[in-house]
Amino acid sequence: MANAAAKKRAQRNTQIISTLNKQQLLFLIPFLLIRVIWWWPSFTWLHIIGSTILLIANWYCFSSLKAYAKPSYSESGELIDGGADLDMKGLVEYHWDVLYITWFCFVTTLISDWFWLVFLVVPAFALYKIWFEVLYPTWQAKRMMEQQREEMNSSKGGKKTKVRTRKSRN
């Protein structure tokens, strides 16, 4: 009973990955059949680049989710960990989002080429997160430290005034 939660999570993760694999095929096969084979004359080098980027993003996110969900076993075959919870926040959630966006792009680019632009949401969001969660706080922390250092230096010495001394007249 000690590993009941791990067994339950391993079963759930296996089911999610299996369903995810089927859903991927549901979006990829029609795209490849219609866009690449049937509409081949209109399939330009820009389409090839866009399709390659979408396929790489789709493969990477699916592989990452699959790796997160992978259970770990001891040498005797006993379940140690049921894998990560695929509903957790953070990086796993971002992988799900990118998968959904790639699937949306696969389907909607069959309607119009303008839907390729939807995938620009991914790097835009990445830049937003990097700026507001990494770069800007770091920059602000440095500025705050410099201001505090200046305040400490000015409060230690008090006001600095020049003292005039008379030159002796001999």
PDB file of N, CA, C and O in Angstrom, residues 5-84:
ATOM      1  N   ALA A   5      -0.123   5.291  -4.406  1.00  0.00           N
ATOM      2  CA  ALA A   5      -0.210   6.567  -5.123  1.00  0.00           C
ATOM      3  C   ALA A   5       0.713   6.565  -6.338  1.00  0.00           C
ATOM      4  O   ALA A   5       0.352   7.067  -7.406  1.00  0.00           O
ATOM      5  N   ALA A   6       1.902   5.996  -6.189  1.00  0.00           N
ATOM      6  CA  ALA A   6       2.847   5.929  -7.307  1.00  0.00           C
ATOM      7  C   ALA A   6       2.305   5.037  -8.418  1.00  0.00           C
ATOM      8  O   ALA A   6       2.428   5.367  -9.599  1.00  0.00           O
ATOM      9  N   LYS A   7       1.694   3.907  -8.054  1.00  0.00           N
ATOM     10  CA  LYS A   7       1.106   3.012  -9.062  1.00  0.00           C
ATOM     11  C   LYS A   7      -0.034   3.702  -9.794  1.00  0.00           C
ATOM     12  O   LYS A   7      -0.169   3.592 -11.011  1.00  0.00           O
ATOM     13  N   LYS A   8      -0.858   4.417  -9.025  1.00  0.00           N
ATOM     14  CA  LYS A   8      -1.991   5.122  -9.626  1.00  0.00           C
ATOM     15  C   LYS A   8      -1.504   6.201 -10.597  1.00  0.00           C
ATOM     16  O   LYS A   8      -2.025   6.347 -11.694  1.00  0.00           O
ATOM     17  N   ARG A   9      -0.459   6.947 -10.186  1.00  0.00           N
ATOM     18  CA  ARG A   9       0.092   7.992 -11.055  1.00  0.00           C
ATOM     19  C   ARG A   9       0.736   7.378 -12.297  1.00  0.00           C
ATOM     20  O   ARG A   9       0.610   7.908 -13.401  1.00  0.00           O
ATOM     21  N   ALA A  10       1.428   6.251 -12.143  1.00  0.00           N
ATOM     22  CA  ALA A  10       2.062   5.593 -13.299  1.00  0.00           C
ATOM     23  C   ALA A  10       1.005   5.141 -14.302  1.00  0.00           C
ATOM     24  O   ALA A  10       1.178   5.303 -15.513  1.00  0.00           O
ATOM     25  N   GLN A  11      -0.100   4.583 -13.809  1.00  0.00           N
ATOM     26  CA  GLN A  11      -1.184   4.155 -14.699  1.00  0.00           C
ATOM     27  C   GLN A  11      -1.817   5.357 -15.398  1.00  0.00           C
ATOM     28  O   GLN A  11      -2.089   5.322 -16.602  1.00  0.00           O
ATOM     29  N   ARG A  12      -2.045   6.417 -14.630  1.00  0.00           N
ATOM     30  CA  ARG A  12      -2.662   7.609 -15.206  1.00  0.00           C
ATOM     31  C   ARG A  12      -1.740   8.232 -16.257  1.00  0.00           C
ATOM     32  O   ARG A  12      -2.187   8.650 -17.326  1.00  0.00           O
ATOM     33  N   ASN A  13      -0.435   8.308 -15.968  1.00  0.00           N
ATOM     34  CA  ASN A  13       0.519   8.867 -16.925  1.00  0.00           C
ATOM     35  C   ASN A  13       0.585   8.035 -18.199  1.00  0.00           C
ATOM     36  O   ASN A  13       0.653   8.576 -19.300  1.00  0.00           O
ATOM     37  N   THR A  14       0.551   6.718 -18.051  1.00  0.00           N
ATOM     38  CA  THR A  14       0.559   5.835 -19.221  1.00  0.00           C
ATOM     39  C   THR A  14      -0.678   6.081 -20.076  1.00  0.00           C
ATOM     40  O   THR A  14      -0.587   6.154 -21.305  1.00  0.00           O
ATOM     41  N   GLN A  15      -1.804   6.250 -19.430  1.00  0.00           N
ATOM     42  CA  GLN A  15      -3.049   6.516 -20.153  1.00  0.00           C
ATOM     43  C   GLN A  15      -2.990   7.885 -20.848  1.00  0.00           C
ATOM     44  O   GLN A  15      -3.385   8.013 -22.017  1.00  0.00           O
ATOM     45  N   ILE A  16      -2.459   8.894 -20.171  1.00  0.00           N
ATOM     46  CA  ILE A  16      -2.374  10.231 -20.762  1.00  0.00           C
ATOM     47  C   ILE A  16      -1.444  10.224 -21.972  1.00  0.00           C
ATOM     48  O   ILE A  16      -1.770  10.798 -23.019  1.00  0.00           O
ATOM     49  N   ILE A  17      -0.293   9.577 -21.854  1.00  0.00           N
ATOM     50  CA  ILE A  17       0.667   9.541 -22.965  1.00  0.00           C
ATOM     51  C   ILE A  17       0.078   8.779 -24.154  1.00  0.00           C
ATOM     52  O   ILE A  17       0.251   9.169 -25.310  1.00  0.00           O
ATOM     53  N   SER A  18      -0.644   7.708 -23.877  1.00  0.00           N
ATOM     54  CA  SER A  18      -1.287   6.949 -24.956  1.00  0.00           C
ATOM     55  C   SER A  18      -2.327   7.813 -25.678  1.00  0.00           C
ATOM     56  O   SER A  18      -2.373   7.838 -26.913  1.00  0.00           O
ATOM     57  N   THR A  19      -3.143   8.509 -24.913  1.00  0.00           N
ATOM     58  CA  THR A  19      -4.154   9.390 -25.503  1.00  0.00           C
ATOM     59  C   THR A  19      -3.489  10.530 -26.274  1.00  0.00           C
ATOM     60  O   THR A  19      -3.945  10.885 -27.369  1.00  0.00           O
ATOM     61  N   LEU A  20      -2.434  11.070 -25.715  1.00  0.00           N
ATOM     62  CA  LEU A  20      -1.710  12.156 -26.359  1.00  0.00           C
ATOM     63  C   LEU A  20      -1.122  11.719 -27.698  1.00  0.00           C
ATOM     64  O   LEU A  20      -1.169  12.457 -28.683  1.00  0.00           O
ATOM     65  N   ASN A  21      -0.617  10.512 -27.739  1.00  0.00           N
ATOM     66  CA  ASN A  21      -0.062   9.973 -28.980  1.00  0.00           C
ATOM     67  C   ASN A  21      -1.143   9.852 -30.057  1.00  0.00           C
ATOM     68  O   ASN A  21      -0.916  10.189 -31.224  1.00  0.00           O
ATOM     69  N   LYS A  22      -2.314   9.393 -29.674  1.00  0.00           N
ATOM     70  CA  LYS A  22      -3.434   9.282 -30.622  1.00  0.00           C
ATOM     71  C   LYS A  22      -3.893  10.659 -31.095  1.00  0.00           C
ATOM     72  O   LYS A  22      -4.197  10.851 -32.275  1.00  0.00           O
ATOM     73  N   GLN A  23      -3.942  11.619 -30.178  1.00  0.00           N
ATOM     74  CA  GLN A  23      -4.361  12.971 -30.545  1.00  0.00           C
ATOM     75  C   GLN A  23      -3.364  13.612 -31.507  1.00  0.00           C
ATOM     76  O   GLN A  23      -3.762  14.315 -32.441  1.00  0.00           O
ATOM     77  N   GLN A  24      -2.091  13.368 -31.271  1.00  0.00           N
ATOM     78  CA  GLN A  24      -1.070  13.882 -32.181  1.00  0.00           C
ATOM     79  C   GLN A  24      -1.299  13.403 -33.597  1.00  0.00           C
ATOM     80  O   GLN A  24      -1.232  14.170 -34.546  1.00  0.00           O
ATOM     81  N   LEU A  25      -1.541  12.123 -33.722  1.00  0.00           N
ATOM     82  CA  LEU A  25      -1.785  11.554 -35.049  1.00  0.00           C
ATOM     83  C   LEU A  25      -3.033  12.137 -35.685  1.00  0.00           C
ATOM     84  O   LEU A  25      -3.090  12.325 -36.896  1.00  0.00           O
ATOM     85  N   LEU A  26      -4.027  12.431 -34.870  1.00  0.00           N
ATOM     86  CA  LEU A  26      -5.272  13.021 -35.351  1.00  0.00           C
ATOM     87  C   LEU A  26      -5.019  14.384 -36.016  1.00  0.00           C
ATOM     88  O   LEU A  26      -5.711  14.746 -36.968  1.00  0.00           O
ATOM     89  N   PHE A  27      -4.032  15.125 -35.534  1.00  0.00           N
ATOM     90  CA  PHE A  27      -3.726  16.433 -36.109  1.00  0.00           C
ATOM     91  C   PHE A  27      -2.648  16.370 -37.186  1.00  0.00           C
ATOM     92  O   PHE A  27      -2.684  17.129 -38.145  1.00  0.00           O
ATOM     93  N   LEU A  28      -1.668  15.503 -37.011  1.00  0.00           N
ATOM     94  CA  LEU A  28      -0.544  15.464 -37.942  1.00  0.00           C
ATOM     95  C   LEU A  28      -0.872  14.788 -39.263  1.00  0.00           C
ATOM     96  O   LEU A  28      -0.458  15.266 -40.318  1.00  0.00           O
ATOM     97  N   ILE A  29      -1.586  13.685 -39.231  1.00  0.00           N
ATOM     98  CA  ILE A  29      -1.880  12.944 -40.464  1.00  0.00           C
ATOM     99  C   ILE A  29      -2.697  13.775 -41.451  1.00  0.00           C
ATOM    100  O   ILE A  29      -2.333  13.860 -42.620  1.00  0.00           O
ATOM    101  N   PRO A  30      -3.795  14.423 -41.023  1.00  0.00           N
ATOM    102  CA  PRO A  30      -4.514  15.264 -41.991  1.00  0.00           C
ATOM    103  C   PRO A  30      -3.655  16.408 -42.543  1.00  0.00           C
ATOM    104  O   PRO A  30      -3.729  16.726 -43.725  1.00  0.00           O
ATOM    105  N   PHE A  31      -2.824  17.001 -41.683  1.00  0.00           N
ATOM    106  CA  PHE A  31      -1.955  18.076 -42.162  1.00  0.00           C
ATOM    107  C   PHE A  31      -1.011  17.554 -43.235  1.00  0.00           C
ATOM    108  O   PHE A  31      -0.862  18.170 -44.290  1.00  0.00           O
ATOM    109  N   LEU A  32      -0.367  16.432 -42.969  1.00  0.00           N
ATOM    110  CA  LEU A  32       0.583  15.883 -43.934  1.00  0.00           C
ATOM    111  C   LEU A  32      -0.111  15.434 -45.219  1.00  0.00           C
ATOM    112  O   LEU A  32       0.401  15.664 -46.311  1.00  0.00           O
ATOM    113  N   LEU A  33      -1.266  14.826 -45.091  1.00  0.00           N
ATOM    114  CA  LEU A  33      -1.981  14.359 -46.283  1.00  0.00           C
ATOM    115  C   LEU A  33      -2.492  15.517 -47.136  1.00  0.00           C
ATOM    116  O   LEU A  33      -2.311  15.526 -48.357  1.00  0.00           O
ATOM    117  N   ILE A  34      -3.129  16.475 -46.484  1.00  0.00           N
ATOM    118  CA  ILE A  34      -3.751  17.563 -47.247  1.00  0.00           C
ATOM    119  C   ILE A  34      -2.729  18.598 -47.679  1.00  0.00           C
ATOM    120  O   ILE A  34      -2.618  18.925 -48.868  1.00  0.00           O
ATOM    121  N   ARG A  35      -1.978  19.125 -46.730  1.00  0.00           N
ATOM    122  CA  ARG A  35      -1.089  20.245 -47.022  1.00  0.00           C
ATOM    123  C   ARG A  35       0.126  19.823 -47.840  1.00  0.00           C
ATOM    124  O   ARG A  35       0.512  20.497 -48.782  1.00  0.00           O
ATOM    125  N   VAL A  36       0.744  18.720 -47.450  1.00  0.00           N
ATOM    126  CA  VAL A  36       1.986  18.339 -48.113  1.00  0.00           C
ATOM    127  C   VAL A  36       1.716  17.549 -49.393  1.00  0.00           C
ATOM    128  O   VAL A  36       2.301  17.827 -50.431  1.00  0.00           O
ATOM    129  N   ILE A  37       0.828  16.588 -49.365  1.00  0.00           N
ATOM    130  CA  ILE A  37       0.629  15.727 -50.534  1.00  0.00           C
ATOM    131  C   ILE A  37      -0.372  16.323 -51.515  1.00  0.00           C
ATOM    132  O   ILE A  37      -0.085  16.495 -52.698  1.00  0.00           O
ATOM    133  N   TRP A  38      -1.567  16.655 -51.028  1.00  0.00           N
ATOM    134  CA  TRP A  38      -2.619  17.112 -51.930  1.00  0.00           C
ATOM    135  C   TRP A  38      -2.327  18.513 -52.469  1.00  0.00           C
ATOM    136  O   TRP A  38      -2.528  18.791 -53.650  1.00  0.00           O
ATOM    137  N   TRP A  39      -1.861  19.421 -51.611  1.00  0.00           N
ATOM    138  CA  TRP A  39      -1.580  20.782 -52.039  1.00  0.00           C
ATOM    139  C   TRP A  39      -0.089  21.011 -52.253  1.00  0.00           C
ATOM    140  O   TRP A  39       0.418  22.102 -52.011  1.00  0.00           O
ATOM    141  N   TRP A  40       0.621  20.022 -52.728  1.00  0.00           N
ATOM    142  CA  TRP A  40       2.064  20.130 -52.914  1.00  0.00           C
ATOM    143  C   TRP A  40       2.491  21.305 -53.789  1.00  0.00           C
ATOM    144  O   TRP A  40       3.466  21.980 -53.479  1.00  0.00           O
ATOM    145  N   PRO A  41       1.788  21.624 -54.871  1.00  0.00           N
ATOM    146  CA  PRO A  41       2.231  22.754 -55.701  1.00  0.00           C
ATOM    147  C   PRO A  41       2.271  24.084 -54.938  1.00  0.00           C
ATOM    148  O   PRO A  41       3.058  24.968 -55.277  1.00  0.00           O
ATOM    149  N   SER A  42       1.433  24.241 -53.914  1.00  0.00           N
ATOM    150  CA  SER A  42       1.445  25.500 -53.152  1.00  0.00           C
ATOM    151  C   SER A  42       2.321  25.411 -51.899  1.00  0.00           C
ATOM    152  O   SER A  42       2.381  26.345 -51.117  1.00  0.00           O
ATOM    153  N   PHE A  43       3.016  24.319 -51.739  1.00  0.00           N
ATOM    154  CA  PHE A  43       3.861  24.090 -50.560  1.00  0.00           C
ATOM    155  C   PHE A  43       5.244  24.672 -50.837  1.00  0.00           C
ATOM    156  O   PHE A  43       6.092  24.037 -51.440  1.00  0.00           O
ATOM    157  N   THR A  44       5.474  25.917 -50.385  1.00  0.00           N
ATOM    158  CA  THR A  44       6.723  26.630 -50.675  1.00  0.00           C
ATOM    159  C   THR A  44       7.778  26.329 -49.620  1.00  0.00           C
ATOM    160  O   THR A  44       7.520  25.620 -48.647  1.00  0.00           O
ATOM    161  N   TRP A  45       8.964  26.916 -49.786  1.00  0.00           N
ATOM    162  CA  TRP A  45      10.033  26.709 -48.813  1.00  0.00           C
ATOM    163  C   TRP A  45       9.676  27.312 -47.466  1.00  0.00           C
ATOM    164  O   TRP A  45      10.125  26.840 -46.436  1.00  0.00           O
ATOM    165  N   LEU A  46       8.838  28.365 -47.442  1.00  0.00           N
ATOM    166  CA  LEU A  46       8.369  28.922 -46.171  1.00  0.00           C
ATOM    167  C   LEU A  46       7.478  27.923 -45.434  1.00  0.00           C
ATOM    168  O   LEU A  46       7.529  27.819 -44.208  1.00  0.00           O
ATOM    169  N   HIS A  47       6.664  27.197 -46.193  1.00  0.00           N
ATOM    170  CA  HIS A  47       5.839  26.149 -45.587  1.00  0.00           C
ATOM    171  C   HIS A  47       6.711  25.032 -45.022  1.00  0.00           C
ATOM    172  O   HIS A  47       6.404  24.466 -43.972  1.00  0.00           O
ATOM    173  N   ILE A  48       7.768  24.715 -45.738  1.00  0.00           N
ATOM    174  CA  ILE A  48       8.682  23.667 -45.269  1.00  0.00           C
ATOM    175  C   ILE A  48       9.348  24.096 -43.966  1.00  0.00           C
ATOM    176  O   ILE A  48       9.416  23.311 -43.006  1.00  0.00           O
ATOM    177  N   ILE A  49       9.793  25.339 -43.901  1.00  0.00           N
ATOM    178  CA  ILE A  49      10.416  25.843 -42.672  1.00  0.00           C
ATOM    179  C   ILE A  49       9.405  25.871 -41.524  1.00  0.00           C
ATOM    180  O   ILE A  49       9.695  25.407 -40.416  1.00  0.00           O
ATOM    181  N   GLY A  50       8.218  26.402 -41.785  1.00  0.00           N
ATOM    182  CA  GLY A  50       7.176  26.451 -40.756  1.00  0.00           C
ATOM    183  C   GLY A  50       6.769  25.073 -40.271  1.00  0.00           C
ATOM    184  O   GLY A  50       6.626  24.841 -39.072  1.00  0.00           O
ATOM    185  N   SER A  51       6.594  24.157 -41.219  1.00  0.00           N
ATOM    186  CA  SER A  51       6.216  22.785 -40.844  1.00  0.00           C
ATOM    187  C   SER A  51       7.312  22.121 -40.032  1.00  0.00           C
ATOM    188  O   SER A  51       7.029  21.410 -39.061  1.00  0.00           O
ATOM    189  N   THR A  52       8.550  22.358 -40.408  1.00  0.00           N
ATOM    190  CA  THR A  52       9.675  21.773 -39.677  1.00  0.00           C
ATOM    191  C   THR A  52       9.731  22.316 -38.256  1.00  0.00           C
ATOM    192  O   THR A  52       9.925  21.553 -37.295  1.00  0.00           O
ATOM    193  N   ILE A  53       9.540  23.619 -38.100  1.00  0.00           N
ATOM    194  CA  ILE A  53       9.543  24.220 -36.757  1.00  0.00           C
ATOM    195  C   ILE A  53       8.410  23.642 -35.914  1.00  0.00           C
ATOM    196  O   ILE A  53       8.598  23.284 -34.744  1.00  0.00           O
ATOM    197  N   LEU A  54       7.227  23.536 -36.513  1.00  0.00           N
ATOM    198  CA  LEU A  54       6.090  22.974 -35.771  1.00  0.00           C
ATOM    199  C   LEU A  54       6.333  21.509 -35.404  1.00  0.00           C
ATOM    200  O   LEU A  54       6.019  21.091 -34.290  1.00  0.00           O
ATOM    201  N   LEU A  55       6.871  20.744 -36.334  1.00  0.00           N
ATOM    202  CA  LEU A  55       7.136  19.332 -36.049  1.00  0.00           C
ATOM    203  C   LEU A  55       8.192  19.161 -34.956  1.00  0.00           C
ATOM    204  O   LEU A  55       8.055  18.300 -34.079  1.00  0.00           O
ATOM    205  N   ILE A  56       9.226  19.991 -34.991  1.00  0.00           N
ATOM    206  CA  ILE A  56      10.267  19.911 -33.951  1.00  0.00           C
ATOM    207  C   ILE A  56       9.693  20.308 -32.589  1.00  0.00           C
ATOM    208  O   ILE A  56       9.950  19.638 -31.582  1.00  0.00           O
ATOM    209  N   ALA A  57       8.911  21.385 -32.549  1.00  0.00           N
ATOM    210  CA  ALA A  57       8.298  21.807 -31.285  1.00  0.00           C
ATOM    211  C   ALA A  57       7.352  20.737 -30.752  1.00  0.00           C
ATOM    212  O   ALA A  57       7.347  20.434 -29.555  1.00  0.00           O
ATOM    213  N   ASN A  58       6.571  20.147 -31.658  1.00  0.00           N
ATOM    214  CA  ASN A  58       5.640  19.093 -31.271  1.00  0.00           C
ATOM    215  C   ASN A  58       6.395  17.876 -30.740  1.00  0.00           C
ATOM    216  O   ASN A  58       6.053  17.327 -29.692  1.00  0.00           O
ATOM    217  N   TRP A  59       7.422  17.463 -31.449  1.00  0.00           N
ATOM    218  CA  TRP A  59       8.218  16.307 -31.022  1.00  0.00           C
ATOM    219  C   TRP A  59       8.895  16.568 -29.678  1.00  0.00           C
ATOM    220  O   TRP A  59       8.889  15.715 -28.794  1.00  0.00           O
ATOM    221  N   TYR A  60       9.493  17.753 -29.525  1.00  0.00           N
ATOM    222  CA  TYR A  60      10.196  18.073 -28.284  1.00  0.00           C
ATOM    223  C   TYR A  60       9.247  18.071 -27.089  1.00  0.00           C
ATOM    224  O   TYR A  60       9.559  17.497 -26.041  1.00  0.00           O
ATOM    225  N   CYS A  61       8.101  18.720 -27.227  1.00  0.00           N
ATOM    226  CA  CYS A  61       7.145  18.784 -26.108  1.00  0.00           C
ATOM    227  C   CYS A  61       6.587  17.407 -25.781  1.00  0.00           C
ATOM    228  O   CYS A  61       6.455  17.053 -24.602  1.00  0.00           O
ATOM    229  N   PHE A  62       6.260  16.621 -26.792  1.00  0.00           N
ATOM    230  CA  PHE A  62       5.752  15.278 -26.540  1.00  0.00           C
ATOM    231  C   PHE A  62       6.823  14.416 -25.877  1.00  0.00           C
ATOM    232  O   PHE A  62       6.536  13.693 -24.921  1.00  0.00           O
ATOM    233  N   SER A  63       8.060  14.494 -26.350  1.00  0.00           N
ATOM    234  CA  SER A  63       9.145  13.709 -25.756  1.00  0.00           C
ATOM    235  C   SER A  63       9.400  14.128 -24.311  1.00  0.00           C
ATOM    236  O   SER A  63       9.662  13.284 -23.452  1.00  0.00           O
ATOM    237  N   SER A  64       9.319  15.417 -24.048  1.00  0.00           N
ATOM    238  CA  SER A  64       9.517  15.904 -22.682  1.00  0.00           C
ATOM    239  C   SER A  64       8.417  15.414 -21.753  1.00  0.00           C
ATOM    240  O   SER A  64       8.693  14.954 -20.643  1.00  0.00           O
ATOM    241  N   LEU A  65       7.177  15.505 -22.203  1.00  0.00           N
ATOM    242  CA  LEU A  65       6.069  15.014 -21.382  1.00  0.00           C
ATOM    243  C   LEU A  65       6.194  13.515 -21.137  1.00  0.00           C
ATOM    244  O   LEU A  65       5.924  13.027 -20.032  1.00  0.00           O
ATOM    245  N   LYS A  66       6.615  12.795 -22.162  1.00  0.00           N
ATOM    246  CA  LYS A  66       6.810  11.356 -22.033  1.00  0.00           C
ATOM    247  C   LYS A  66       7.919  11.049 -21.018  1.00  0.00           C
ATOM    248  O   LYS A  66       7.801  10.124 -20.219  1.00  0.00           O
ATOM    249  N   ALA A  67       8.990  11.830 -21.040  1.00  0.00           N
ATOM    250  CA  ALA A  67      10.093  11.638 -20.092  1.00  0.00           C
ATOM    251  C   ALA A  67       9.657  11.987 -18.667  1.00  0.00           C
ATOM    252  O   ALA A  67      10.047  11.301 -17.715  1.00  0.00           O
ATOM    253  N   TYR A  68       8.862  13.052 -18.519  1.00  0.00           N
ATOM    254  CA  TYR A  68       8.360  13.407 -17.189  1.00  0.00           C
ATOM    255  C   TYR A  68       7.483  12.300 -16.623  1.00  0.00           C
ATOM    256  O   TYR A  68       7.500  12.034 -15.429  1.00  0.00           O
ATOM    257  N   ALA A  69       6.699  11.693 -17.481  1.00  0.00           N
ATOM    258  CA  ALA A  69       5.726  10.696 -17.044  1.00  0.00           C
ATOM    259  C   ALA A  69       6.337   9.323 -16.801  1.00  0.00           C
ATOM    260  O   ALA A  69       5.681   8.445 -16.254  1.00  0.00           O
ATOM    261  N   LYS A  70       7.566   9.137 -17.204  1.00  0.00           N
ATOM    262  CA  LYS A  70       8.193   7.816 -17.110  1.00  0.00           C
ATOM    263  C   LYS A  70       8.394   7.404 -15.650  1.00  0.00           C
ATOM    264  O   LYS A  70       9.058   8.105 -14.884  1.00  0.00           O
ATOM    265  N   PRO A  71       7.849   6.251 -15.270  1.00  0.00           N
ATOM    266  CA  PRO A  71       8.048   5.781 -13.893  1.00  0.00           C
ATOM    267  C   PRO A  71       9.455   5.206 -13.715  1.00  0.00           C
ATOM    268  O   PRO A  71      10.098   4.793 -14.680  1.00  0.00           O
ATOM    269  N   SER A  72       9.921   5.190 -12.479  1.00  0.00           N
ATOM    270  CA  SER A  72      11.234   4.601 -12.203  1.00  0.00           C
ATOM    271  C   SER A  72      11.043   3.365 -11.319  1.00  0.00           C
ATOM    272  O   SER A  72      10.220   3.349 -10.416  1.00  0.00           O
ATOM    273  N   TYR A  73      11.839   2.348 -11.633  1.00  0.00           N
ATOM    274  CA  TYR A  73      11.736   1.068 -10.944  1.00  0.00           C
ATOM    275  C   TYR A  73      13.070   0.722 -10.284  1.00  0.00           C
ATOM    276  O   TYR A  73      14.128   1.146 -10.750  1.00  0.00           O
ATOM    277  N   SER A  74      13.001  -0.068  -9.225  1.00  0.00           N
ATOM    278  CA  SER A  74      14.228  -0.538  -8.581  1.00  0.00           C
ATOM    279  C   SER A  74      14.794  -1.701  -9.394  1.00  0.00           C
ATOM    280  O   SER A  74      14.186  -2.155 -10.362  1.00  0.00           O
ATOM    281  N   GLU A  75      15.961  -2.174  -8.984  1.00  0.00           N
ATOM    282  CA  GLU A  75      16.591  -3.287  -9.702  1.00  0.00           C
ATOM    283  C   GLU A  75      15.754  -4.559  -9.621  1.00  0.00           C
ATOM    284  O   GLU A  75      15.810  -5.406 -10.510  1.00  0.00           O
ATOM    285  N   SER A  76      14.973  -4.679  -8.559  1.00  0.00           N
ATOM    286  CA  SER A  76      14.126  -5.868  -8.406  1.00  0.00           C
ATOM    287  C   SER A  76      12.812  -5.743  -9.173  1.00  0.00           C
ATOM    288  O   SER A  76      12.019  -6.677  -9.194  1.00  0.00           O
ATOM    289  N   GLY A  77      12.592  -4.589  -9.789  1.00  0.00           N
ATOM    290  CA  GLY A  77      11.379  -4.393 -10.585  1.00  0.00           C
ATOM    291  C   GLY A  77      10.254  -3.732  -9.821  1.00  0.00           C
ATOM    292  O   GLY A  77       9.154  -3.573 -10.341  1.00  0.00           O
ATOM    293  N   GLU A  78      10.520  -3.331  -8.590  1.00  0.00           N
ATOM    294  CA  GLU A  78       9.496  -2.677  -7.777  1.00  0.00           C
ATOM    295  C   GLU A  78       9.407  -1.199  -8.158  1.00  0.00           C
ATOM    296  O   GLU A  78      10.417  -0.533  -8.394  1.00  0.00           O
ATOM    297  N   LEU A  79       8.193  -0.696  -8.203  1.00  0.00           N
ATOM    298  CA  LEU A  79       7.959   0.693  -8.577  1.00  0.00           C
ATOM    299  C   LEU A  79       8.466   1.624  -7.476  1.00  0.00           C
ATOM    300  O   LEU A  79       8.071   1.509  -6.324  1.00  0.00           O
ATOM    301  N   ILE A  80       9.358   2.522  -7.838  1.00  0.00           N
ATOM    302  CA  ILE A  80       9.880   3.495  -6.874  1.00  0.00           C
ATOM    303  C   ILE A  80       9.091   4.792  -6.975  1.00  0.00           C
ATOM    304  O   ILE A  80       8.636   5.342  -5.983  1.00  0.00           O
ATOM    305  N   ASP A  81       8.949   5.295  -8.207  1.00  0.00           N
ATOM    306  CA  ASP A  81       8.254   6.558  -8.443  1.00  0.00           C
ATOM    307  C   ASP A  81       7.367   6.403  -9.669  1.00  0.00           C
ATOM    308  O   ASP A  81       7.780   5.827 -10.669  1.00  0.00           O
ATOM    309  N   GLY A  82       6.176   6.939  -9.598  1.00  0.00           N
ATOM    310  CA  GLY A  82       5.229   6.813 -10.700  1.00  0.00           C
ATOM    311  C   GLY A  82       5.410   7.830 -11.795  1.00  0.00           C
ATOM    312  O   GLY A  82       4.599   7.916 -12.714  1.00  0.00           O
ATOM    313  N   GLY A  83       6.470   8.619 -11.734  1.00  0.00           N
ATOM    314  CA  GLY A  83       6.677   9.673 -12.718  1.00  0.00           C
ATOM    315  C   GLY A  83       6.074  10.970 -12.232  1.00  0.00           C
ATOM    316  O   GLY A  83       5.363  11.015 -11.229  1.00  0.00           O
ATOM    317  N   ALA A  84       6.360  12.042 -12.926  1.00  0.00           N
ATOM    318  CA  ALA A  84       5.842  13.354 -12.537  1.00  0.00           C
ATOM    319  C   ALA A  84       4.355  13.452 -12.831  1.00  0.00           C
ATOM    320  O   ALA A  84       3.834  12.786 -13.732  1.00  0.00           O
TER     321      ALA A  84
END
